[in-house]
Amino acid sequence: MVTAVKITPTLASPASKPQSLDTAMPYETRTALHLKGLVPSAVENFAAQDARAYEQLKNKGSDLEKYIFLSWLRNTNLNLFYRLVLSHLKEIAPIIYTPTVGQACQEFSHIYPFLAPPSAVDGLYIPLSEVDSIDEIIENYRASIPAGCVPETTVITDGSRILGLGDLGMNGMGIPVGKLQLYVAAAGLDPTRCLPIVLDFGTDNAKYLEDPLYLGIRQKRPADEEFYAATEKVLNGLTAAFPGIFIQFEDFNTPHAFGLLEKWRHRTLCFNDDIQGTGSVILAGFISAIKLAGIPAQDQRILFVGAGSAGVGVAKQLVDYLVIEHNIPEEQAKAMFWFVDSRGIITANRGDTLADHKVYFAREDNGSTQCKDLGEALEYVKPTALIGLSTIYKAFSEKILTRMNEINRQARPIIFPLSNPQTKAECTFEEAMRFTDNRVLFASGTAFPSYTIPGTNDTRVPGQGNNMYVFPPIGLGAKLVRPTKITDSMIFAVSKALSNTLSDEEIARGELYPRIERIRETSAQVAAAFIHQAVREGTAQDQHWIDLVQANPAQSATSETPDGTYSQAILDEVKSAMWTPAESAQQLFPTTKL
Ligand SMILES: NC(=O)C1=CN([C@@H]2O[C@H](COP(=O)(O)OP(=O)(O)OC[C@H]3O[C@@H](n4cnc5c(N)ncnc54)[C@H](OP(=O)(O)O)[C@@H]3O)[C@@H](O)[C@H]2O)C=CC1
Ligand SMILES: CC(=O)C(=O)O
Ligand SMILES: [Mg+2]
């Protein structure tokens, strides 16, 4: 990510290029840095700068224009950008993240030159043909950033499954860039130490291969053997150059998402956001939902639509939860799940060869019954919970939602259309409310507007079941406590901690996730729980945090049954470790030192 535009407190000669012409720069600084006359006369405070930036944002005619404006701002005035984001998070998150980031990725090659000044380095583009030059690429990057800004967090994609939009090739770079902005905004990671990476390994998307403006390499994707060998070279280079860097694998196609995680999870500090992050965040929402649903956990019948990295990742977390928290034997817990994929319900005797990641959940109790689609599956399973990770827009039709309501007369139906962006969502919040007599327990991947029940003043806020509630605090916790690896029980502790963050008011209103405006607070709580769990498990390496946790134990958890608790001392220390944008011009331009 791009460096803060910041004047170093040294005297520049008139010949040297000014690094910043910030209108908040005091006269003394302008004079000392020989910038007198190069900046408009007014010396502004941050409030004026913020108001102007917000005015410009509001004036943009489309969400994509807003995205481009915000990208430029981030690359030219990092502090102003994050002040703007933090003060309007609910409004801006859908621009820098899902859904608009999806459109930005689709258009990436067309908008790229307008996202940042030509001198800005916004991440690494690593072509397949250059993986043997990874050390040189990393040295080039190192030379482009301020000395000492060693990257500590990276998000890597190869663009092969961007949200639910499919293979976008190099254009997928928008996702690591966007995710890392949330690391900063939601959990206070240092933006100058975040490194977005796209593995430009080709694309099978014919549209891009034919697009004269496409900026990635113009070839089809390599076979598995070459993919894993090339990825190995990149990751070896990266971890050698930046020891201890926290790696988030993002939006790889499902076989490679599982393959990379298995290959690397015990070798270096990494996690897969789509498998583990999504699993963790949806478990948190599910814990809250079953408290409100009106039937016990062990009686839930959970139907997944979509059996990719996200669907299977979520279901595995839910199985762990049922086993650990509800003492349900694993086989019995597993039997509470059914999956529909593009060929219908996944059964062991369906007649096709199942991908490895589907085998665990394949039903064996179906006899000769095979359901070919969601409609048939709904009648066969009669689910209490319907989870969509299918990328199929409106898969939860009026008919499906109405039937969910009828099937669940005795309890509140759990309906989570989690596919992103909103053009892939299985249904909207309004539809889920209308067709379930407003009884639905709801979460979606992309934020939907609130819904006022007709004829009343009762406005309901939909939950956003998106991994943005968990990957930022996991990254923050990892940066602070430096674990050797990310374990399933650490991820479990994160889910528990997130479900514990709901306020009394949010619980009373039937909400399943904390309001996004509180995300910095909830991220701190989740990171604190993560740190406690890492120390309990013995994966933590940072002696300061180990000592602090041992001196301030959390109440009741054990390493086998993490409950997401943390001590106030750790929470306070986590909060003080979070990066925040400068609060005053004086902080940015310490004239006294000049
Ligand atoms: N809310 C959140 O935080 C997150 C949301 N997601 C979203 O989840 C979605 C899926 O991601 P991922 O699992 O990685 O992607 P995949 O493409 O691997 O999975 C999609 C799944 O949907 C199935 N599917 C396709 N068509 C149908 C259909 N007509 N009926 C039923 N199932 C169908 C596919 O079947 P088959 O296997 O037969 O091809 C596949 O199992 C994406 O939209 C992504 O944005 C992902 C991560 C986080
Ligand atoms: C949110 C996310 O990671 C996805 O949709 O892929
Ligand atoms: Mg993703």
XYZ file of C-alpha atoms and ligand atoms in Angstrom:
649
model
C 0.000 0.000 0.000
C 1.052 3.492 -0.550
C 3.224 5.488 1.760
C 1.960 8.300 3.914
C 2.555 11.631 2.290
C 4.510 13.108 5.106
C 7.258 15.660 5.407
C 10.234 14.227 7.187
C 11.524 16.708 9.736
C 14.688 17.498 7.875
C 15.541 20.600 5.906
C 15.167 20.188 2.185
C 17.208 22.193 -0.277
C 15.284 24.308 -2.808
C 16.376 21.920 -5.537
C 14.917 18.850 -3.925
C 11.371 17.905 -4.890
C 8.716 18.603 -2.241
C 7.093 15.413 -0.998
C 3.819 17.067 -0.127
C 2.009 20.307 -0.752
C -0.539 19.781 1.971
C -2.799 22.766 2.623
C -2.591 22.062 6.364
C 1.160 22.673 6.356
C 2.055 25.579 8.664
C 3.931 28.602 7.275
C 7.034 27.748 9.267
C 7.202 24.342 7.623
C 6.600 25.767 4.164
C 9.400 28.232 4.746
C 11.804 25.663 6.142
C 11.151 23.249 3.293
C 11.365 25.953 0.612
C 7.747 25.441 -0.350
C 6.716 29.079 0.128
C 4.558 30.167 -2.792
C 3.968 26.643 -4.036
C 0.843 26.060 -1.952
C -2.375 28.153 -1.798
C -2.080 30.730 0.971
C -4.645 29.430 3.445
C -3.359 27.156 6.169
C -6.234 24.798 6.771
C -7.240 22.722 9.727
C -8.174 19.081 9.229
C -11.889 19.781 9.632
C -11.853 21.932 6.482
C -9.898 19.326 4.546
C -12.286 16.603 5.681
C -15.338 18.645 4.680
C -13.907 19.297 1.206
C -13.044 15.647 0.654
C -16.521 14.557 1.718
C -18.097 17.188 -0.537
C -16.104 15.877 -3.487
C -17.057 12.311 -2.682
C -20.754 13.176 -2.535
C -20.510 15.011 -5.860
C -19.330 11.967 -7.782
C -22.018 10.669 -10.083
C -21.499 6.933 -9.644
C -20.069 4.473 -7.159
C -17.213 3.662 -9.530
C -16.287 7.356 -9.708
C -16.344 7.431 -5.923
C -14.036 4.415 -5.893
C -11.601 6.140 -8.256
C -11.701 9.360 -6.235
C -11.048 7.497 -2.981
C -8.206 5.523 -4.504
C -6.530 8.698 -5.700
C -7.011 10.323 -2.317
C -5.484 7.330 -0.529
C -2.483 7.477 -2.786
C -1.954 11.197 -2.304
C -3.057 11.900 1.277
C -3.215 8.779 3.371
C -4.176 10.552 6.569
C -7.034 12.468 5.006
C -8.257 9.297 3.306
C -8.432 7.313 6.547
C -9.977 10.209 8.442
C -12.701 10.273 5.800
C -13.164 6.497 5.850
C -13.348 6.296 9.632
C -15.831 9.131 9.958
C -18.146 7.733 7.237
C -17.422 4.022 7.454
C -20.953 2.800 6.843
C -21.184 4.882 3.677
C -17.662 4.287 2.391
C -17.150 0.585 3.176
C -19.466 -0.461 0.311
C -17.338 1.642 -2.070
C -13.855 0.490 -1.128
C -15.134 -3.041 -0.471
C -18.079 -5.135 -1.640
C -20.068 -4.350 -3.748
C -18.263 -1.540 -5.634
C -14.849 -3.167 -5.388
C -16.308 -5.967 -7.528
C -17.141 -3.516 -10.299
C -13.747 -1.834 -9.854
C -12.059 -5.205 -10.388
C -14.093 -5.872 -13.505
C -12.997 -2.469 -14.825
C -9.513 -2.512 -13.281
C -7.507 -2.433 -16.500
C -9.609 0.464 -17.743
C -9.342 2.613 -14.613
C -5.842 1.676 -13.405
C -4.009 4.867 -14.513
C -6.596 6.997 -12.748
C -6.369 5.263 -9.384
C -3.067 6.793 -8.319
C -0.353 9.158 -9.525
C 2.150 7.372 -11.770
C 4.799 7.454 -9.045
C 2.673 5.600 -6.475
C 3.451 1.947 -5.808
C 0.237 0.288 -4.726
C 1.334 -3.325 -4.426
C 3.044 -6.107 -6.324
C 2.066 -7.472 -9.708
C 3.941 -10.752 -10.158
C 3.720 -12.282 -13.633
C 4.073 -16.036 -14.006
C 7.096 -15.552 -16.264
C 8.890 -13.556 -13.541
C 8.532 -15.785 -10.500
C 12.221 -16.692 -10.778
C 12.945 -12.981 -10.336
C 10.944 -12.748 -7.128
C 13.944 -11.498 -5.128
C 14.518 -8.701 -7.616
C 10.814 -7.788 -7.538
C 10.876 -7.641 -3.770
C 14.018 -5.504 -3.789
C 12.341 -3.126 -6.232
C 9.431 -2.887 -3.842
C 11.700 -2.341 -0.871
C 13.434 0.492 -2.703
C 10.087 2.140 -3.438
C 8.915 2.410 0.169
C 10.287 4.502 3.026
C 13.169 2.875 4.859
C 11.971 0.805 7.804
C 8.435 0.269 6.457
C 8.822 -3.495 6.337
C 5.526 -5.094 5.270
C 3.909 -7.071 8.065
C 0.604 -8.040 6.434
C -0.090 -9.152 2.886
C -3.226 -10.176 1.029
C -2.512 -12.343 -2.008
C -4.830 -13.375 -4.806
C -4.403 -14.791 -8.277
C -7.757 -13.331 -9.307
C -9.174 -16.730 -10.189
C -12.408 -16.394 -8.129
C -13.059 -12.753 -7.356
C -16.131 -12.531 -5.099
C -18.836 -14.358 -7.029
C -17.668 -12.787 -10.299
C -15.389 -15.594 -11.416
C -11.941 -15.433 -13.000
C -10.897 -11.794 -13.365
C -7.174 -12.468 -13.826
C -4.847 -9.622 -12.853
C -7.883 -7.345 -12.513
C -8.461 -9.063 -9.181
C -5.837 -6.751 -7.642
C -8.674 -4.551 -6.376
C -9.491 -7.192 -3.776
C -6.134 -7.274 -1.901
C -6.058 -3.481 -2.071
C -9.598 -3.273 -0.666
C -9.115 -5.923 2.013
C -6.007 -4.163 3.291
C -7.905 -0.895 3.567
C -10.263 -2.700 5.907
C -7.313 -4.025 7.891
C -6.413 -0.409 8.525
C -9.883 1.056 8.948
C -11.358 -1.750 11.039
C -8.367 -2.871 13.098
C -5.738 -0.166 12.909
C -3.002 -1.974 11.004
C -0.264 0.402 9.874
C -1.165 1.276 6.257
C 2.479 1.731 5.303
C 3.140 -1.905 6.199
C 0.339 -3.520 4.211
C 1.264 -5.181 0.934
C -1.331 -6.157 -1.695
C -0.136 -8.805 -4.146
C -1.633 -10.195 -7.317
C -0.169 -13.310 -8.867
C -0.626 -12.503 -12.535
C -0.713 -16.117 -13.659
C -2.997 -15.620 -16.662
C -6.751 -15.944 -16.955
C -9.261 -18.302 -18.470
C -11.619 -15.382 -18.979
C -11.885 -14.962 -22.762
C -13.287 -11.457 -22.397
C -10.073 -10.203 -20.800
C -7.792 -12.133 -23.108
C -9.461 -10.301 -25.990
C -9.686 -6.884 -24.318
C -7.001 -4.635 -25.878
C -6.784 -2.675 -22.629
C -6.301 -5.707 -20.350
C -3.143 -5.162 -18.320
C -2.379 -8.727 -17.219
C -0.459 -11.401 -19.087
C -2.388 -12.739 -22.063
C -2.365 -16.452 -21.574
C -4.501 -19.157 -20.063
C -3.885 -20.270 -16.521
C -1.190 -22.878 -15.908
C -1.863 -26.483 -14.919
C -1.789 -27.346 -11.211
C 1.831 -28.449 -11.137
C 3.091 -25.167 -12.559
C 0.682 -23.154 -10.382
C 1.937 -24.718 -7.150
C 5.600 -24.520 -8.203
C 5.262 -20.824 -9.098
C 3.347 -20.027 -5.929
C 6.000 -21.808 -3.895
C 8.705 -19.561 -5.386
C 6.749 -16.414 -4.620
C 5.920 -17.412 -1.057
C 9.464 -18.576 -0.348
C 10.813 -15.249 -1.615
C 8.285 -13.266 0.348
C 8.746 -15.061 3.665
C 12.532 -14.933 3.320
C 12.494 -11.182 2.636
C 9.914 -10.367 5.313
C 10.170 -13.008 8.058
C 7.007 -13.367 10.096
C 4.811 -11.608 7.544
C 1.138 -12.505 7.970
C -0.258 -13.895 4.705
C -3.936 -13.835 3.814
C -4.869 -16.013 0.841
C -7.848 -14.456 -0.899
C -10.186 -15.364 -3.728
C -8.293 -18.282 -5.205
C -10.516 -20.787 -6.966
C -11.768 -23.389 -4.538
C -9.361 -26.299 -5.257
C -6.361 -23.963 -4.999
C -7.786 -22.236 -1.913
C -7.874 -25.573 -0.083
C -4.603 -26.729 -1.669
C -2.591 -23.658 -0.664
C -3.973 -23.632 2.843
C -3.066 -27.262 3.439
C 0.385 -26.763 1.947
C 1.243 -23.630 3.913
C -0.723 -23.502 7.153
C 1.921 -25.367 9.153
C 4.872 -23.793 7.347
C 4.254 -20.091 7.791
C 1.898 -17.592 9.357
C -1.072 -17.633 6.992
C -4.770 -18.151 6.707
C -7.404 -18.378 4.016
C -10.021 -15.700 4.364
C -12.665 -17.405 2.229
C -12.457 -20.721 4.070
C -11.485 -19.769 7.623
C -12.487 -16.101 7.750
C -15.931 -16.761 6.318
C -16.306 -19.833 8.525
C -15.458 -17.780 11.568
C -17.728 -14.828 10.853
C -20.732 -16.948 9.920
C -20.303 -19.102 12.999
C -20.462 -15.924 15.090
C -23.747 -14.911 13.435
C -25.075 -18.439 13.727
C -24.361 -18.567 17.466
C -26.496 -15.443 17.855
C -29.182 -16.735 15.472
C -29.772 -20.035 17.240
C -30.234 -18.204 20.534
C -33.140 -16.375 18.888
C -34.497 -19.087 16.606
C -36.653 -20.876 19.145
C -35.415 -24.425 18.638
C -32.366 -26.038 20.229
C -29.059 -26.193 18.364
C -29.152 -29.976 18.008
C -32.507 -29.802 16.205
C -31.282 -27.456 13.493
C -31.346 -28.788 9.924
C -28.952 -26.712 7.884
C -29.130 -26.545 4.098
C -26.206 -24.990 2.244
C -26.607 -23.808 -1.316
C -23.058 -23.760 -2.694
C -20.276 -26.150 -1.717
C -17.150 -24.167 -2.563
C -14.400 -22.826 -0.342
C -16.857 -20.605 1.508
C -19.711 -23.100 1.938
C -17.518 -25.956 3.124
C -15.386 -23.604 5.254
C -18.470 -22.320 7.049
C -20.029 -25.751 7.560
C -16.827 -27.153 9.070
C -16.722 -24.310 11.590
C -20.362 -24.977 12.477
C -19.648 -28.680 13.009
C -16.760 -27.794 15.349
C -19.057 -25.499 17.266
C -21.788 -28.115 17.668
C -19.212 -30.621 18.872
C -17.380 -28.303 21.271
C -20.231 -26.223 22.648
C -23.187 -28.575 22.485
C -21.413 -31.880 23.066
C -22.946 -33.356 19.931
C -20.848 -36.271 18.565
C -19.157 -35.320 15.283
C -21.076 -37.831 13.128
C -24.365 -36.595 14.540
C -23.338 -32.959 14.056
C -22.284 -33.640 10.458
C -25.656 -35.251 9.793
C -27.337 -31.908 10.502
C -25.942 -30.554 7.183
C -27.025 -30.920 3.576
C -25.390 -29.282 0.562
C -26.783 -28.363 -2.830
C -24.265 -27.651 -5.593
C -24.816 -27.058 -9.322
C -25.933 -30.696 -9.692
C -28.294 -30.926 -6.730
C -27.935 -32.402 -3.255
C -24.476 -33.807 -2.685
C -24.781 -37.508 -2.001
C -22.222 -40.291 -2.031
C -24.238 -42.194 -4.646
C -25.022 -39.333 -7.004
C -22.984 -40.895 -9.764
C -20.286 -38.256 -10.188
C -16.798 -38.044 -8.718
C -16.974 -35.529 -5.908
C -14.224 -32.948 -5.456
C -12.168 -33.734 -2.336
C -13.592 -30.837 -0.322
C -17.177 -32.100 -0.825
C -16.650 -35.679 0.306
C -16.890 -35.042 4.067
C -20.453 -33.695 3.776
C -21.773 -36.095 1.094
C -24.983 -37.682 2.387
C -25.122 -41.444 2.651
C -28.615 -41.753 4.124
C -30.577 -40.748 1.036
C -31.283 -44.238 -0.304
C -32.316 -43.737 -3.915
C -33.411 -40.118 -3.429
C -31.488 -37.537 -5.438
C -32.683 -33.914 -5.401
C -31.642 -32.087 -8.523
C -32.051 -28.509 -7.273
C -32.778 -26.272 -4.309
C -36.560 -26.534 -4.694
C -36.490 -30.325 -4.378
C -33.876 -30.180 -1.634
C -36.017 -27.813 0.419
C -38.933 -30.249 0.410
C -36.654 -33.184 1.190
C -34.625 -31.572 4.008
C -37.211 -29.173 5.453
C -34.397 -26.989 6.770
C -34.442 -24.620 9.713
C -31.476 -22.712 8.257
C -30.715 -21.842 4.630
C -27.191 -20.618 3.859
C -26.382 -19.264 0.391
C -22.792 -19.310 -0.859
C -23.664 -20.230 -4.418
C -23.084 -17.019 -6.441
C -26.597 -17.511 -7.839
C -28.503 -14.221 -7.897
C -32.010 -14.584 -6.440
C -31.600 -18.310 -5.823
C -33.790 -17.671 -2.759
C -36.868 -16.791 -4.782
C -40.240 -15.757 -3.388
C -41.300 -19.404 -3.583
C -38.245 -20.647 -1.656
C -38.540 -17.939 1.019
C -42.275 -18.501 1.421
C -41.705 -22.233 1.852
C -38.964 -21.570 4.427
C -41.517 -19.539 6.347
C -44.148 -22.286 6.136
C -41.703 -25.017 7.108
C -40.583 -23.002 10.122
C -43.880 -21.966 11.666
C -42.708 -23.071 15.121
C -39.386 -21.270 14.973
C -37.770 -18.324 13.243
C -36.103 -19.300 9.954
C -32.409 -18.562 9.598
C -31.706 -17.258 6.081
C -28.208 -16.097 5.110
C -27.739 -15.045 1.446
C -23.985 -14.593 1.689
C -22.769 -14.415 -1.917
C -21.018 -11.230 -3.049
C -21.355 -8.734 -4.573
C -25.052 -7.848 -4.402
C -25.522 -8.878 -8.055
C -24.817 -12.439 -6.856
C -26.770 -12.344 -3.588
C -29.336 -15.122 -3.194
C -31.969 -12.579 -2.026
C -32.287 -9.120 -0.514
C -33.168 -8.238 3.071
C -36.486 -6.780 1.995
C -37.438 -9.982 0.179
C -36.431 -12.130 3.141
C -38.528 -9.974 5.470
C -41.592 -9.759 3.218
C -41.829 -13.466 2.453
C -41.279 -14.650 6.023
C -43.772 -12.324 7.731
C -40.757 -10.377 9.061
C -39.663 -13.361 11.177
C -36.377 -14.056 9.415
C -33.023 -14.166 11.193
C -30.943 -12.637 8.451
C -27.365 -11.941 7.412
C -25.995 -11.112 3.966
C -22.496 -10.891 2.502
C -23.025 -7.407 1.051
C -24.830 -4.771 3.119
C -28.491 -4.242 2.312
C -30.542 -1.203 3.322
C -32.594 -1.230 6.498
C -36.239 -2.201 6.119
C -39.220 -0.537 7.747
C -42.106 -2.913 8.244
C -44.996 -1.372 6.273
C -47.524 0.489 8.390
C -45.177 0.693 11.383
C -42.183 2.681 12.589
C -40.331 -0.563 13.151
C -37.095 -0.333 11.166
C -34.896 -3.430 11.103
C -31.174 -3.403 10.360
C -29.831 -6.424 8.446
C -26.696 -8.145 9.668
C -23.672 -8.170 7.378
C -22.209 -11.663 7.570
C -18.942 -10.717 5.976
C -15.437 -11.799 6.879
C -14.516 -8.119 7.325
C -15.523 -8.567 10.976
C -12.793 -11.146 11.526
C -9.811 -10.891 9.176
C -8.779 -7.411 10.413
C -8.636 -8.442 14.091
C -6.973 -11.750 13.208
C -4.314 -9.763 11.339
C -3.928 -7.326 14.213
C -3.667 -10.123 16.768
C -1.137 -11.930 14.561
C 0.987 -8.826 14.166
C 1.079 -8.256 17.921
C 1.480 -11.743 19.369
C 3.368 -13.233 16.380
C 1.989 -16.782 16.543
C 3.826 -19.566 14.757
C 0.591 -20.482 12.969
C -3.136 -19.866 12.947
C -4.957 -22.836 14.467
C -8.610 -23.838 14.204
C -9.094 -23.110 17.892
C -7.746 -19.580 17.463
C -10.295 -19.057 14.692
C -12.957 -20.550 16.960
C -12.037 -18.102 19.741
C -12.484 -15.292 17.222
C -16.034 -16.447 16.409
C -16.935 -16.658 20.059
C -15.457 -13.253 20.752
C -17.316 -11.670 17.838
C -20.623 -13.139 18.958
C -19.915 -11.716 22.436
C -19.516 -8.182 21.062
C -23.214 -7.612 20.433
C -24.671 -4.854 22.585
C -27.845 -5.409 24.608
C -29.697 -3.175 22.180
C -28.477 -5.106 19.139
C -29.494 -8.401 20.772
C -32.898 -7.037 21.747
C -33.477 -5.996 18.128
C -32.630 -9.470 16.846
C -29.423 -8.351 15.134
C -26.726 -10.931 14.529
C -23.680 -8.713 13.996
C -22.498 -5.524 15.636
C -23.213 -2.323 13.745
C -20.379 -1.489 11.373
C -19.907 1.925 13.000
C -18.526 0.051 16.046
C -16.115 -2.110 14.095
C -12.935 -0.607 15.585
C -14.183 -1.406 19.071
C -15.282 -4.926 18.158
C -12.027 -5.574 16.278
C -10.075 -4.690 19.405
C -12.173 -7.109 21.467
C -11.773 -9.885 18.921
C -8.023 -9.296 18.602
C -7.713 -9.406 22.407
C -9.444 -12.795 22.483
C -7.209 -14.029 19.663
C -4.112 -12.985 21.620
C -5.292 -14.736 24.778
C -5.963 -17.907 22.829
C -2.570 -17.822 21.079
C -0.849 -17.543 24.444
C -2.990 -20.330 25.960
C -2.118 -22.623 23.074
C 1.573 -21.852 23.163
C 1.735 -20.562 19.575
C 2.458 -16.965 20.660
C 6.053 -15.815 20.267
C 6.062 -12.215 21.407
C 7.354 -12.217 24.976
C 5.752 -8.899 25.878
C 2.276 -10.195 25.081
C 2.943 -13.601 26.600
C 3.930 -11.947 29.892
C 1.005 -9.568 29.747
C -1.539 -12.342 29.161
C -0.034 -14.487 31.900
C -0.256 -11.569 34.307
C -3.830 -10.836 33.213
C -5.569 -14.137 32.463
C -9.058 -14.163 30.969
C -11.781 -15.689 33.036
C -12.691 -19.170 32.034
C -11.479 -20.452 28.700
C -9.205 -23.412 28.176
C -7.183 -24.093 25.053
C -9.608 -26.891 24.092
C -12.777 -24.871 24.597
C -11.944 -21.311 23.668
C -14.721 -18.994 24.733
C -13.505 -15.714 23.274
C -12.828 -14.050 26.596
C -10.060 -11.539 27.264
C -8.837 -9.308 30.046
C -9.284 -5.561 30.209
C -5.509 -5.075 30.339
C -5.024 -6.834 27.008
C -7.939 -4.970 25.462
C -6.483 -1.629 26.544
C -3.061 -2.504 25.178
C -4.524 -3.732 21.883
C -6.406 -0.471 21.471
C -3.300 1.576 22.059
C -1.462 -0.481 19.409
C -3.990 0.426 16.708
C -2.890 2.897 14.051
C -4.993 6.021 13.726
C -4.645 8.865 11.258
C -2.954 12.011 12.543
C -5.391 14.101 14.520
C -3.851 17.483 13.894
C -1.576 19.251 11.451
C 0.880 19.716 14.306
C 1.206 15.940 14.572
C 1.942 15.636 10.844
C 4.152 18.666 10.599
C 6.065 18.969 13.859
C 7.466 22.405 13.082
C 9.283 22.642 16.374
C 11.688 19.979 15.149
C 12.548 21.802 11.956
N -20.003 -13.258 3.022
C -18.723 -13.470 3.007
O -17.958 -13.022 3.884
C -18.144 -14.278 1.920
C -18.860 -14.565 0.789
N -18.300 -15.336 -0.196
C -19.073 -15.531 -1.397
O -19.396 -16.897 -1.527
C -19.609 -17.179 -2.891
C -18.977 -18.525 -3.190
O -17.591 -18.510 -2.978
P -16.740 -19.862 -3.137
O -17.320 -20.912 -2.276
O -15.330 -19.580 -2.931
O -16.995 -20.111 -4.688
P -17.146 -21.406 -5.564
O -17.318 -20.943 -6.942
O -16.065 -22.361 -5.249
O -18.509 -22.066 -5.042
C -19.756 -21.848 -5.576
C -20.619 -23.033 -5.257
O -21.932 -22.762 -5.697
C -22.381 -23.888 -6.421
N -23.400 -23.552 -7.409
C -23.242 -23.020 -8.633
N -24.438 -22.935 -9.260
C -25.349 -23.437 -8.413
C -26.747 -23.629 -8.486
N -27.453 -23.290 -9.570
N -27.377 -24.166 -7.426
C -26.680 -24.508 -6.323
N -25.355 -24.351 -6.193
C -24.699 -23.824 -7.239
C -21.152 -24.446 -7.087
O -21.416 -25.776 -7.484
P -20.302 -26.740 -8.139
O -19.388 -27.093 -6.985
O -21.087 -27.872 -8.634
O -19.622 -25.934 -9.197
C -20.158 -24.310 -5.943
O -20.246 -25.405 -5.069
C -19.030 -15.993 -3.676
O -20.098 -15.200 -4.149
C -18.279 -15.205 -2.641
O -18.305 -13.824 -2.893
C -17.049 -15.877 -0.075
C -16.294 -15.600 1.019
C -16.771 -14.725 2.065
C -16.048 -11.362 1.259
C -15.191 -12.257 0.499
O -14.093 -12.567 0.915
C -15.681 -12.790 -0.726
O -16.821 -12.543 -1.091
O -14.906 -13.496 -1.378
Mg -12.917 -13.448 -0.595
